[in-house]
């Protein structure tokens, strides 16, 4: 996956993501495709969760899945989830759950809870940082605010937050943490492996496609972000969809993607 | 870009046990194809995984938050798919990361 939150030049941020999904052993040599990726594409759907006739939040989801991987609460916040490959899994969480400790959260239900219970960015941030999780594979939460130009990567272990990267903490404008944050599937403080480096191509695209205001602030358009996420290897054979999130409008524009065998 | 997905509504004013029935009935073929694919892949990894999950998860699912258990039951009811399969699909991030 690749998730990006970037300044939009209008005082806010745009949030976008590529959702990559595949499974080890899942390559179909006959058709030269990843079979789970192919199976998931037709089951993609945008869901408006409605209460009292009003949309509370909107998600880009798969039919049959009640949790959240990509969602927005209008004007308040948006959230995307990236799998974290860097760290050994929290096997102990699953074992504890099987042995009867049921207080920890499963990922999909935790993220759904955030949208059910939180009406602002701070609440969502606290919830995602503090909840105990049943994680087998730790996770990156990429969170954006609809009220302030805030974008944040929260690097989660089962019990703790191991790292946070926020827009504005980095001076070098070619790096994540400057006027944008960009997260793939590896810890921000470590280099990604050479065989799966989507970070540096993504950073290069962000630099090349950004605009520069008179004030010296960089920003990017929705179309620019879409181009970043359409560039290989950020777009790859495991990419199921690309979502562009307009937090103020509460709209997720989702595109089913395909990337042919090289 | 291949296409843009449809948009559906889930009415949170309905009891959780009813929320997903209509949607999962309309998309039961897609859901069956996806879940069959997930099960086939799990079988490739280890043929003991699916029988274990199908046997244990419905009981273990009762320990998950009740609203979400009911929502998964409503998906099972609408699509005609086994409840254990729906639970598996909903915890597959953790299950398959393992």
Short mmCIF file of C-alpha atoms in Angstrom, two decimals:
data_model
loop_
_atom_site.label_atom_id
_atom_site.label_comp_id
_atom_site.label_asym_id
_atom_site.label_seq_id
_atom_site.Cartn_x
_atom_site.Cartn_y
_atom_site.Cartn_z
CA UNK A 1 0.00 0.00 0.00
CA UNK A 2 0.92 3.63 -0.34
CA UNK A 3 -0.84 6.32 1.71
CA UNK A 4 -0.18 10.03 1.30
CA UNK A 5 -1.47 13.14 3.07
CA UNK A 6 -0.33 16.40 1.48
CA UNK A 7 -1.05 20.11 1.72
CA UNK A 8 -3.54 21.22 -0.92
CA UNK A 9 -2.55 24.90 -1.20
CA UNK A 10 -5.92 26.00 0.17
CA UNK A 11 -5.11 25.67 3.84
CA UNK A 12 -6.10 22.02 4.09
CA UNK A 13 -4.81 18.58 3.15
CA UNK A 14 -5.70 15.91 0.61
CA UNK A 15 -5.52 12.27 1.61
CA UNK A 16 -5.01 9.50 -0.94
CA UNK A 17 -4.04 5.88 -1.00
CA UNK A 18 -3.31 2.82 -3.09
CA UNK A 19 -4.65 -0.37 -1.54
CA UNK A 20 -2.42 -3.31 -2.44
CA UNK A 21 -3.66 -6.74 -1.49
CA UNK A 22 -2.19 -10.14 -2.14
CA UNK A 23 -1.15 -13.25 -0.33
CA UNK A 24 1.99 -15.27 -0.20
CA UNK A 25 1.46 -18.36 -2.43
CA UNK A 26 -1.36 -16.53 -4.17
CA UNK A 27 0.28 -16.00 -7.57
CA UNK A 28 -1.64 -17.52 -10.46
CA UNK A 29 1.05 -18.59 -12.96
CA UNK A 30 -1.52 -19.51 -15.59
CA UNK A 31 -2.88 -15.97 -15.83
CA UNK A 32 0.20 -14.23 -14.38
CA UNK A 33 -1.89 -12.42 -11.77
CA UNK A 34 -2.34 -12.38 -8.01
CA UNK A 35 -5.53 -14.33 -7.46
CA UNK A 36 -6.73 -12.58 -4.28
CA UNK A 37 -6.15 -9.18 -5.86
CA UNK A 38 -8.24 -10.23 -8.86
CA UNK A 39 -10.96 -11.66 -6.61
CA UNK A 40 -11.19 -8.51 -4.51
CA UNK A 41 -11.60 -6.04 -7.37
CA UNK A 42 -15.26 -6.90 -8.18
CA UNK A 43 -16.19 -6.81 -4.49
CA UNK A 44 -15.05 -3.23 -4.00
CA UNK A 45 -17.77 -0.83 -2.90
CA UNK A 46 -18.09 2.62 -1.36
CA UNK A 47 -20.33 2.57 1.69
CA UNK A 48 -22.15 5.52 3.26
CA UNK A 49 -22.94 4.75 6.90
CA UNK A 50 -26.16 6.66 7.56
CA UNK A 51 -27.87 7.60 10.83
CA UNK A 52 -31.02 9.76 11.09
CA UNK A 53 -30.86 10.25 7.33
CA UNK A 54 -27.37 11.81 7.52
CA UNK A 55 -24.15 10.20 6.33
CA UNK A 56 -21.94 9.76 9.39
CA UNK A 57 -18.90 8.45 7.54
CA UNK A 58 -17.99 6.90 4.20
CA UNK A 59 -15.65 4.02 3.53
CA UNK A 60 -14.05 2.33 0.53
CA UNK A 61 -14.56 -1.29 1.42
CA UNK A 62 -15.11 -4.85 0.28
CA UNK A 63 -18.50 -6.52 0.29
CA UNK A 64 -18.76 -8.62 3.44
CA UNK A 65 -16.22 -6.65 5.46
CA UNK A 66 -17.65 -4.64 8.37
CA UNK A 67 -14.35 -2.99 9.36
CA UNK A 68 -12.51 -0.03 7.89
CA UNK A 69 -9.37 0.22 5.75
CA UNK A 70 -10.13 3.60 4.12
CA UNK A 71 -12.72 6.08 5.39
CA UNK A 72 -13.64 9.70 5.98
CA UNK A 73 -15.84 11.56 8.45
CA UNK A 74 -16.87 14.74 6.69
CA UNK A 75 -14.97 17.89 7.76
CA UNK A 76 -13.41 16.00 10.68
CA UNK A 77 -10.84 13.37 9.75
CA UNK A 78 -9.88 10.59 7.38
CA UNK A 79 -7.98 7.37 7.96
CA UNK A 80 -6.15 4.79 5.88
CA UNK A 81 -4.42 1.63 7.08
CA UNK A 82 -1.16 0.21 5.74
CA UNK A 83 0.22 -3.16 6.75
CA UNK A 84 3.57 -3.04 8.57
CA UNK A 85 6.07 -5.57 7.21
CA UNK A 86 9.06 -4.49 9.30
CA UNK A 87 8.23 -6.03 12.61
CA UNK A 88 7.78 -9.58 13.78
CA UNK A 89 4.13 -10.28 14.35
CA UNK A 90 2.48 -10.00 17.71
CA UNK A 91 1.68 -13.72 17.86
CA UNK A 92 1.21 -13.36 21.55
CA UNK A 93 -1.88 -11.24 20.89
CA UNK A 94 -3.66 -14.03 19.03
CA UNK A 95 -2.58 -16.60 21.61
CA UNK A 96 -3.83 -14.41 24.47
CA UNK A 97 -7.13 -13.93 22.65
CA UNK A 98 -7.53 -17.69 22.10
CA UNK A 99 -6.77 -18.23 25.79
CA UNK A 100 -9.57 -15.92 26.80
CA UNK A 101 -8.18 -12.38 26.99
CA UNK A 102 -10.74 -10.59 24.88
CA UNK A 103 -10.14 -6.96 25.81
CA UNK A 104 -7.79 -6.24 22.89
CA UNK A 105 -9.12 -4.96 19.59
CA UNK A 106 -9.03 -6.60 16.18
CA UNK A 107 -7.90 -4.15 13.54
CA UNK A 108 -11.07 -3.85 11.47
CA UNK A 109 -13.31 -3.44 14.51
CA UNK A 110 -10.95 -0.93 16.11
CA UNK A 111 -10.94 1.28 13.02
CA UNK A 112 -14.72 1.00 12.68
CA UNK A 113 -14.99 2.01 16.36
CA UNK A 114 -12.97 5.14 15.64
CA UNK A 115 -15.58 6.27 13.13
CA UNK A 116 -18.51 5.21 15.31
CA UNK A 117 -17.20 6.95 18.43
CA UNK A 118 -15.05 9.88 17.35
CA UNK A 119 -16.28 13.19 16.00
CA UNK A 120 -12.90 14.92 15.75
CA UNK A 121 -9.28 14.38 14.82
CA UNK A 122 -7.95 14.44 18.40
CA UNK A 123 -10.35 11.74 19.54
CA UNK A 124 -9.39 9.55 16.56
CA UNK A 125 -5.70 10.16 17.20
CA UNK A 126 -5.98 9.25 20.89
CA UNK A 127 -8.05 6.17 20.16
CA UNK A 128 -5.62 4.88 17.54
CA UNK A 129 -2.62 5.56 19.76
CA UNK A 130 -3.96 4.12 22.98
CA UNK A 131 -6.07 1.08 22.16
CA UNK A 132 -4.60 -2.31 22.89
CA UNK A 133 -4.62 -4.44 19.78
CA UNK A 134 -4.72 -8.13 18.92
CA UNK A 135 -2.31 -7.46 16.11
CA UNK A 136 -0.49 -10.29 14.47
CA UNK A 137 1.04 -7.89 12.01
CA UNK A 138 1.51 -4.39 13.38
CA UNK A 139 0.17 -1.53 11.38
CA UNK A 140 0.53 2.05 10.16
CA UNK A 141 -2.41 4.38 10.72
CA UNK A 142 -2.36 7.35 8.35
CA UNK A 143 -4.63 10.03 9.73
CA UNK A 144 -5.60 13.43 8.31
CA UNK A 145 -7.55 16.33 9.75
CA UNK A 146 -10.38 18.15 8.00
CA UNK A 147 -10.03 21.18 10.24
CA UNK A 148 -6.29 21.88 10.20
CA UNK A 149 -3.50 21.05 7.74
CA UNK A 150 -2.47 18.00 9.72
CA UNK A 151 -1.39 14.65 8.32
CA UNK A 152 0.17 12.00 10.49
CA UNK A 153 1.63 8.51 10.33
CA UNK A 154 1.15 6.56 13.55
CA UNK A 155 3.39 3.49 13.72
CA UNK A 156 1.65 0.97 15.97
CA UNK A 157 2.80 -2.10 17.82
CA UNK A 158 0.39 -4.26 19.71
CA UNK A 159 0.55 -2.18 22.86
CA UNK A 160 2.46 0.99 22.01
CA UNK A 161 3.13 3.68 19.44
CA UNK A 162 6.70 3.27 18.25
CA UNK A 163 6.93 6.34 16.00
CA UNK A 164 4.87 9.28 14.76
CA UNK A 165 5.59 11.36 11.64
CA UNK A 166 3.63 14.60 11.21
CA UNK A 167 3.45 17.20 8.45
CA UNK A 168 5.71 20.12 9.37
CA UNK A 169 8.33 18.28 11.44
CA UNK A 170 10.86 17.98 8.59
CA UNK A 171 12.54 20.93 6.85
CA UNK A 172 13.74 19.14 3.73
CA UNK A 173 10.79 19.48 1.36
CA UNK A 174 11.68 16.33 -0.53
CA UNK A 175 11.09 14.19 2.56
CA UNK A 176 8.02 12.73 4.23
CA UNK A 177 7.17 14.88 7.25
CA UNK A 178 7.71 18.18 5.41
CA UNK A 179 4.64 19.43 3.50
CA UNK A 180 3.34 15.86 3.17
CA UNK A 181 3.63 12.43 4.71
CA UNK A 182 4.06 9.31 2.61
CA UNK A 183 3.83 5.78 3.99
CA UNK A 184 4.32 2.43 2.29
CA UNK A 185 4.82 -0.76 4.33
CA UNK A 186 8.11 -0.10 6.13
CA UNK A 187 9.03 1.96 9.17
CA UNK A 188 9.74 5.63 8.38
CA UNK A 189 12.98 5.52 10.36
CA UNK A 190 14.35 2.54 8.39
CA UNK A 191 15.27 2.22 4.74
CA UNK A 192 12.85 0.04 2.74
CA UNK A 193 14.33 -3.13 1.23
CA UNK A 194 15.71 -2.79 -2.33
CA UNK A 195 13.23 -5.36 -3.68
CA UNK A 196 10.17 -3.44 -2.46
CA UNK A 197 11.17 0.22 -2.45
CA UNK A 198 8.05 2.22 -3.23
CA UNK A 199 9.03 5.03 -0.87
CA UNK A 200 11.80 6.70 -2.90
CA UNK A 201 9.90 6.63 -6.21
CA UNK A 202 6.91 8.07 -4.34
CA UNK A 203 9.01 10.84 -2.79
CA UNK A 204 10.53 11.68 -6.17
CA UNK A 205 7.07 11.93 -7.74
CA UNK A 206 5.83 14.13 -4.91
CA UNK A 207 8.72 16.54 -5.46
CA UNK A 208 8.28 16.64 -9.22
CA UNK A 209 4.52 17.04 -9.22
CA UNK A 210 4.25 19.60 -6.44
CA UNK A 211 3.65 23.28 -6.96
CA UNK A 212 5.30 26.06 -5.04
CA UNK A 213 3.33 29.03 -3.76
CA UNK A 214 4.69 32.55 -3.49
CA UNK A 215 5.17 31.89 0.22
CA UNK A 216 7.53 29.02 -0.58
CA UNK A 217 5.08 26.39 0.63
CA UNK A 218 4.74 23.30 -1.51
CA UNK A 219 1.37 21.78 -2.29
CA UNK A 220 -0.21 19.31 -4.70
CA UNK A 221 -3.52 18.95 -6.50
CA UNK A 222 -5.85 15.97 -6.41
CA UNK A 223 -4.82 15.17 -9.99
CA UNK A 224 -1.15 15.36 -9.01
CA UNK A 225 -1.67 12.88 -6.18
CA UNK A 226 -3.50 10.56 -8.54
CA UNK A 227 -0.49 10.69 -10.88
CA UNK A 228 1.88 9.87 -8.03
CA UNK A 229 -0.23 6.83 -7.18
CA UNK A 230 -0.42 5.83 -10.84
CA UNK A 231 3.35 5.61 -11.19
CA UNK A 232 5.06 2.23 -10.91
CA UNK A 233 6.00 0.76 -8.51
CA UNK A 234 3.48 2.61 -6.31
CA UNK A 235 0.95 1.24 -8.77
CA UNK A 236 1.73 -2.46 -9.06
CA UNK A 237 0.11 -5.82 -9.71
CA UNK A 238 -1.20 -6.01 -6.15
CA UNK A 239 -3.01 -2.67 -6.36
CA UNK A 240 -6.76 -3.19 -6.00
CA UNK A 241 -7.84 0.43 -5.84
CA UNK A 242 -6.80 4.06 -5.58
CA UNK A 243 -8.80 6.40 -3.36
CA UNK A 244 -8.75 10.18 -3.30
CA UNK A 245 -10.32 11.57 -0.15
CA UNK A 246 -11.85 15.04 0.03
CA UNK A 247 -12.18 15.43 3.78
CA UNK A 248 -14.12 18.70 3.74
CA UNK A 249 -16.72 17.29 1.33
CA UNK A 250 -16.70 13.84 2.99
CA UNK A 251 -16.22 12.17 -0.39
CA UNK A 252 -14.02 9.21 -1.29
CA UNK A 253 -13.44 8.93 -5.01
CA UNK A 254 -12.38 5.35 -5.65
CA UNK A 255 -10.91 3.83 -8.80
CA UNK A 256 -10.49 0.11 -9.39
CA UNK A 257 -6.94 -0.28 -10.72
CA UNK A 258 -5.07 -2.79 -12.79
CA UNK A 259 -1.36 -2.99 -13.51
CA UNK A 260 -0.32 -5.52 -16.15
CA UNK A 261 2.48 -8.04 -15.72
CA UNK A 262 5.71 -6.17 -16.53
CA UNK B 1 -8.41 2.52 -14.16
CA UNK B 2 -10.81 -0.37 -14.76
CA UNK B 3 -13.94 1.13 -13.26
CA UNK B 4 -15.42 3.02 -10.33
CA UNK B 5 -17.26 1.03 -7.66
CA UNK B 6 -20.91 1.51 -6.76
CA UNK B 7 -21.94 3.30 -3.59
CA UNK B 8 -24.26 1.63 -1.09
CA UNK B 9 -25.86 2.79 2.14
CA UNK B 10 -25.78 1.03 5.49
CA UNK B 11 -28.49 2.28 7.80
CA UNK B 12 -27.10 2.53 11.34
CA UNK B 13 -30.62 3.10 12.68
CA UNK B 14 -31.42 -0.54 11.93
CA UNK B 15 -30.47 -3.20 14.46
CA UNK B 16 -27.01 -4.61 13.55
CA UNK B 17 -28.56 -8.01 12.78
CA UNK B 18 -30.49 -6.41 9.88
CA UNK B 19 -28.02 -3.83 8.53
CA UNK B 20 -26.19 -5.81 5.86
CA UNK B 21 -28.88 -8.26 4.70
CA UNK B 22 -30.00 -6.36 1.61
CA UNK B 23 -26.51 -5.40 0.46
CA UNK B 24 -24.99 -8.84 0.96
CA UNK B 25 -27.95 -10.44 -0.84
CA UNK B 26 -27.38 -8.17 -3.84
CA UNK B 27 -23.68 -8.95 -3.96
CA UNK B 28 -23.74 -12.58 -2.82
CA UNK B 29 -21.96 -13.85 -5.96
CA UNK B 30 -19.03 -11.48 -5.57
CA UNK B 31 -18.80 -12.28 -1.87
CA UNK B 32 -18.83 -16.02 -2.51
CA UNK B 33 -16.07 -15.68 -5.13
CA UNK B 34 -13.90 -13.62 -2.81
CA UNK B 35 -14.32 -15.85 0.20
CA UNK B 36 -13.76 -19.01 -1.86
CA UNK B 37 -10.53 -17.48 -3.07
CA UNK B 38 -9.45 -16.66 0.50
CA UNK B 39 -10.24 -20.23 1.58
CA UNK B 40 -8.37 -21.75 -1.37
CA UNK B 41 -5.30 -19.70 -0.53
CA UNK B 42 -5.48 -20.63 3.13
CA UNK B 43 -5.70 -24.27 2.06
CA UNK B 44 -2.55 -23.88 -0.01
CA UNK B 45 -0.66 -22.56 3.00
CA UNK B 46 -1.80 -25.35 5.31
CA UNK B 47 -4.78 -27.63 4.78
CA UNK B 48 -5.50 -27.61 8.54
CA UNK B 49 -6.16 -23.85 8.69
CA UNK B 50 -9.62 -23.71 7.12
CA UNK B 51 -11.18 -26.63 9.06
CA UNK B 52 -9.74 -25.18 12.28
CA UNK B 53 -11.04 -21.70 11.56
CA UNK B 54 -14.46 -22.90 10.42
CA UNK B 55 -14.85 -25.02 13.52
CA UNK B 56 -13.54 -22.54 16.09
CA UNK B 57 -14.36 -19.08 14.81
CA UNK B 58 -18.14 -19.05 15.19
CA UNK B 59 -17.71 -19.77 18.90
CA UNK B 60 -14.78 -17.42 19.29
CA UNK B 61 -16.66 -14.76 17.37
CA UNK B 62 -19.07 -14.55 20.27
CA UNK B 63 -16.26 -12.84 22.17
CA UNK B 64 -16.01 -10.05 19.58
CA UNK B 65 -18.03 -6.84 20.04
CA UNK B 66 -21.67 -7.87 19.87
CA UNK B 67 -22.73 -5.27 17.30
CA UNK B 68 -20.11 -6.48 14.86
CA UNK B 69 -20.95 -10.12 15.51
CA UNK B 70 -24.57 -9.28 14.67
CA UNK B 71 -23.49 -7.39 11.55
CA UNK B 72 -21.50 -10.43 10.40
CA UNK B 73 -24.56 -12.59 11.08
CA UNK B 74 -26.61 -10.27 8.89
CA UNK B 75 -24.05 -10.69 6.08
CA UNK B 76 -24.21 -14.44 6.50
CA UNK B 77 -28.00 -14.34 6.46
CA UNK B 78 -28.17 -12.12 3.35
CA UNK B 79 -25.53 -13.93 1.31
CA UNK B 80 -26.29 -17.49 2.39
CA UNK B 81 -22.64 -18.00 3.29
CA UNK B 82 -21.51 -19.77 6.42
CA UNK B 83 -21.06 -17.50 9.45
CA UNK B 84 -17.56 -18.93 10.08
CA UNK B 85 -16.51 -17.91 6.57
CA UNK B 86 -17.75 -14.36 7.14
CA UNK B 87 -15.85 -14.15 10.43
CA UNK B 88 -12.73 -15.44 8.71
CA UNK B 89 -13.06 -12.75 6.04
CA UNK B 90 -13.44 -10.08 8.73
CA UNK B 91 -10.33 -11.07 10.65
CA UNK B 92 -8.27 -11.95 7.58
CA UNK B 93 -5.83 -9.09 8.11
CA UNK B 94 -4.70 -10.70 11.34
CA UNK B 95 -5.35 -14.28 10.28
CA UNK B 96 -3.34 -14.09 7.09
CA UNK B 97 -0.59 -11.96 8.48
CA UNK B 98 -0.02 -14.93 10.74
#
